[in-house]
Amino acid sequence: AQTVTQSQPEMSVQEAETVTLSCTYDTSESDYYLFWYKQPPSRQMILVIRQEAYKQQNATENRFSVNFQKAAKSFSLKISDSQLGDAAMYFCAYRPTSGTYKYIFGTGTRLKVLA
Amino acid sequence: GAGVSQSPSNKVTEKGKDVELRCDPISGHTALYWYRQRLGQGLEFLIYFQGNSAPDKSGLPSDRFSAERTGESVSTLTIQRTQQEDSAVYLCASSVDGLVGPQHFGDGTRLSIL
């Protein structure tokens, strides 16, 4: 069965600094999608970044980038120049490209940004 | 509307009562998901609808839980004979399809069982 593990329940970062959130997953599939979602206190989940497993190049979205290591089944999120508005829960998620469209979510990492 | 709309935002009910939660997806989105999020936990998949195909109900925790969706419109999640362990935020998401389109989430319904 596929699983997603986020081993850091909570992380802190100083404003303007860089922080990396870890995510590992387990699957026997060769093709799949990986996601990072942000959930601020308002509760609404927001897609931060998406990576397709067949793509070697790491995805980037402005200050957000990933380090995708397929062989190691690792998918970390790097946030550069952290801002107060980045404070939220961050969830890593996995979804295969075929067979089922069910998403598997990790348990989340709470990110605190210190002024 | 522009986004996924869920109602009610909050629901408090007594143990043993039935509740119905509503999700109005983004217009044109064929895929719709329901998740449960217990306090301090990640998202737990409940059910997935894709167009007119049979839904994937594999995440429903018991036969007290059911969901319906007519075509590509509104979905309702019903919990019968509620228990205290049903207390959670119930999130709905839709996507343009279940293949490559990203999920767009609603704000959720916070359900509290007394």
PDB file of N, CA and C in Angstrom, chain B residues 42-79:
ATOM      1  N   GLY B  42      -3.825  14.505   9.353  1.00  0.00           N
ATOM      2  CA  GLY B  42      -3.849  14.754   7.916  1.00  0.00           C
ATOM      3  C   GLY B  42      -5.214  14.451   7.335  1.00  0.00           C
ATOM      4  N   LEU B  43      -5.306  14.508   6.041  1.00  0.00           N
ATOM      5  CA  LEU B  43      -6.575  14.267   5.357  1.00  0.00           C
ATOM      6  C   LEU B  43      -6.769  12.778   5.119  1.00  0.00           C
ATOM      7  N   GLU B  44      -7.956  12.328   5.429  1.00  0.00           N
ATOM      8  CA  GLU B  44      -8.326  10.930   5.259  1.00  0.00           C
ATOM      9  C   GLU B  44      -9.337  10.836   4.126  1.00  0.00           C
ATOM     10  N   PHE B  45      -8.984  10.140   3.071  1.00  0.00           N
ATOM     11  CA  PHE B  45      -9.874  10.005   1.913  1.00  0.00           C
ATOM     12  C   PHE B  45     -11.146   9.264   2.301  1.00  0.00           C
ATOM     13  N   LEU B  46     -12.273   9.776   1.834  1.00  0.00           N
ATOM     14  CA  LEU B  46     -13.551   9.114   2.089  1.00  0.00           C
ATOM     15  C   LEU B  46     -14.146   8.534   0.808  1.00  0.00           C
ATOM     16  N   ILE B  47     -14.349   9.382  -0.199  1.00  0.00           N
ATOM     17  CA  ILE B  47     -15.039   8.939  -1.406  1.00  0.00           C
ATOM     18  C   ILE B  47     -14.664   9.849  -2.565  1.00  0.00           C
ATOM     19  N   TYR B  48     -14.737   9.298  -3.772  1.00  0.00           N
ATOM     20  CA  TYR B  48     -14.356  10.029  -4.982  1.00  0.00           C
ATOM     21  C   TYR B  48     -15.408   9.782  -6.059  1.00  0.00           C
ATOM     22  N   PHE B  49     -15.853  10.858  -6.687  1.00  0.00           N
ATOM     23  CA  PHE B  49     -16.781  10.786  -7.821  1.00  0.00           C
ATOM     24  C   PHE B  49     -16.061  11.280  -9.073  1.00  0.00           C
ATOM     25  N   GLN B  50     -16.254  10.582 -10.174  1.00  0.00           N
ATOM     26  CA  GLN B  50     -15.702  11.021 -11.453  1.00  0.00           C
ATOM     27  C   GLN B  50     -16.804  10.886 -12.495  1.00  0.00           C
ATOM     28  N   GLY B  51     -17.340  12.009 -12.892  1.00  0.00           N
ATOM     29  CA  GLY B  51     -18.371  12.025 -13.919  1.00  0.00           C
ATOM     30  C   GLY B  51     -19.512  11.088 -13.567  1.00  0.00           C
ATOM     31  N   ASN B  52     -19.880  10.247 -14.530  1.00  0.00           N
ATOM     32  CA  ASN B  52     -20.974   9.305 -14.332  1.00  0.00           C
ATOM     33  C   ASN B  52     -20.488   7.911 -13.954  1.00  0.00           C
ATOM     34  N   SER B  53     -19.192   7.792 -13.690  1.00  0.00           N
ATOM     35  CA  SER B  53     -18.648   6.486 -13.297  1.00  0.00           C
ATOM     36  C   SER B  53     -19.062   6.141 -11.875  1.00  0.00           C
ATOM     37  N   ALA B  54     -18.985   4.855 -11.552  1.00  0.00           N
ATOM     38  CA  ALA B  54     -19.279   4.431 -10.185  1.00  0.00           C
ATOM     39  C   ALA B  54     -18.265   5.071  -9.234  1.00  0.00           C
ATOM     40  N   PRO B  55     -18.728   5.615  -8.122  1.00  0.00           N
ATOM     41  CA  PRO B  55     -17.795   6.270  -7.201  1.00  0.00           C
ATOM     42  C   PRO B  55     -16.863   5.281  -6.520  1.00  0.00           C
ATOM     43  N   ASP B  56     -15.704   5.763  -6.119  1.00  0.00           N
ATOM     44  CA  ASP B  56     -14.762   4.995  -5.308  1.00  0.00           C
ATOM     45  C   ASP B  56     -15.106   5.257  -3.849  1.00  0.00           C
ATOM     46  N   LYS B  57     -15.749   4.292  -3.210  1.00  0.00           N
ATOM     47  CA  LYS B  57     -16.224   4.456  -1.829  1.00  0.00           C
ATOM     48  C   LYS B  57     -15.281   3.804  -0.820  1.00  0.00           C
ATOM     49  N   SER B  58     -14.093   3.460  -1.257  1.00  0.00           N
ATOM     50  CA  SER B  58     -13.230   2.618  -0.435  1.00  0.00           C
ATOM     51  C   SER B  58     -12.796   3.265   0.876  1.00  0.00           C
ATOM     52  N   GLY B  59     -12.922   4.586   0.983  1.00  0.00           N
ATOM     53  CA  GLY B  59     -12.501   5.266   2.201  1.00  0.00           C
ATOM     54  C   GLY B  59     -13.590   5.471   3.236  1.00  0.00           C
ATOM     55  N   LEU B  60     -14.814   5.170   2.902  1.00  0.00           N
ATOM     56  CA  LEU B  60     -15.904   5.372   3.866  1.00  0.00           C
ATOM     57  C   LEU B  60     -15.687   4.457   5.066  1.00  0.00           C
ATOM     58  N   PRO B  61     -15.670   5.021   6.283  1.00  0.00           N
ATOM     59  CA  PRO B  61     -15.278   4.230   7.454  1.00  0.00           C
ATOM     60  C   PRO B  61     -16.321   3.234   7.941  1.00  0.00           C
ATOM     61  N   SER B  62     -17.570   3.459   7.640  1.00  0.00           N
ATOM     62  CA  SER B  62     -18.611   2.520   8.074  1.00  0.00           C
ATOM     63  C   SER B  62     -19.852   2.735   7.232  1.00  0.00           C
ATOM     64  N   ASP B  63     -20.826   1.857   7.411  1.00  0.00           N
ATOM     65  CA  ASP B  63     -22.054   1.989   6.616  1.00  0.00           C
ATOM     66  C   ASP B  63     -22.933   3.129   7.116  1.00  0.00           C
ATOM     67  N   ARG B  64     -22.499   3.827   8.140  1.00  0.00           N
ATOM     68  CA  ARG B  64     -23.245   5.021   8.568  1.00  0.00           C
ATOM     69  C   ARG B  64     -22.950   6.199   7.638  1.00  0.00           C
ATOM     70  N   PHE B  65     -21.881   6.064   6.866  1.00  0.00           N
ATOM     71  CA  PHE B  65     -21.465   7.129   5.959  1.00  0.00           C
ATOM     72  C   PHE B  65     -21.935   6.806   4.539  1.00  0.00           C
ATOM     73  N   SER B  66     -22.486   7.796   3.870  1.00  0.00           N
ATOM     74  CA  SER B  66     -22.854   7.636   2.469  1.00  0.00           C
ATOM     75  C   SER B  66     -22.733   8.986   1.783  1.00  0.00           C
ATOM     76  N   ALA B  67     -22.611   8.963   0.477  1.00  0.00           N
ATOM     77  CA  ALA B  67     -22.517  10.208  -0.281  1.00  0.00           C
ATOM     78  C   ALA B  67     -23.186  10.021  -1.622  1.00  0.00           C
ATOM     79  N   GLU B  68     -23.713  11.127  -2.109  1.00  0.00           N
ATOM     80  CA  GLU B  68     -24.365  11.119  -3.413  1.00  0.00           C
ATOM     81  C   GLU B  68     -23.880  12.299  -4.229  1.00  0.00           C
ATOM     82  N   ARG B  69     -23.924  12.095  -5.528  1.00  0.00           N
ATOM     83  CA  ARG B  69     -23.674  13.204  -6.442  1.00  0.00           C
ATOM     84  C   ARG B  69     -24.458  12.923  -7.705  1.00  0.00           C
ATOM     85  N   THR B  70     -25.194  13.878  -8.143  1.00  0.00           N
ATOM     86  CA  THR B  70     -25.963  13.737  -9.374  1.00  0.00           C
ATOM     87  C   THR B  70     -25.207  14.422 -10.495  1.00  0.00           C
ATOM     88  N   GLY B  71     -24.753  13.636 -11.468  1.00  0.00           N
ATOM     89  CA  GLY B  71     -24.002  14.190 -12.589  1.00  0.00           C
ATOM     90  C   GLY B  71     -22.738  14.873 -12.119  1.00  0.00           C
ATOM     91  N   GLU B  72     -22.555  16.109 -12.527  1.00  0.00           N
ATOM     92  CA  GLU B  72     -21.363  16.873 -12.151  1.00  0.00           C
ATOM     93  C   GLU B  72     -21.738  18.052 -11.270  1.00  0.00           C
ATOM     94  N   SER B  73     -22.788  17.849 -10.475  1.00  0.00           N
ATOM     95  CA  SER B  73     -23.254  18.956  -9.660  1.00  0.00           C
ATOM     96  C   SER B  73     -22.985  18.700  -8.192  1.00  0.00           C
ATOM     97  N   VAL B  74     -23.884  19.201  -7.373  1.00  0.00           N
ATOM     98  CA  VAL B  74     -23.733  19.188  -5.925  1.00  0.00           C
ATOM     99  C   VAL B  74     -23.601  17.763  -5.402  1.00  0.00           C
ATOM    100  N   SER B  75     -22.807  17.633  -4.333  1.00  0.00           N
ATOM    101  CA  SER B  75     -22.686  16.361  -3.633  1.00  0.00           C
ATOM    102  C   SER B  75     -23.098  16.540  -2.178  1.00  0.00           C
ATOM    103  N   THR B  76     -23.680  15.511  -1.617  1.00  0.00           N
ATOM    104  CA  THR B  76     -24.010  15.525  -0.196  1.00  0.00           C
ATOM    105  C   THR B  76     -23.370  14.320   0.475  1.00  0.00           C
ATOM    106  N   LEU B  77     -22.805  14.567   1.632  1.00  0.00           N
ATOM    107  CA  LEU B  77     -22.243  13.502   2.478  1.00  0.00           C
ATOM    108  C   LEU B  77     -23.160  13.371   3.679  1.00  0.00           C
ATOM    109  N   THR B  78     -23.671  12.184   3.893  1.00  0.00           N
ATOM    110  CA  THR B  78     -24.602  11.942   4.993  1.00  0.00           C
ATOM    111  C   THR B  78     -23.958  11.012   6.013  1.00  0.00           C
ATOM    112  N   ILE B  79     -24.066  11.404   7.267  1.00  0.00           N
ATOM    113  CA  ILE B  79     -23.608  10.551   8.353  1.00  0.00           C
ATOM    114  C   ILE B  79     -24.818  10.238   9.220  1.00  0.00           C
TER     115      ILE B  79
END
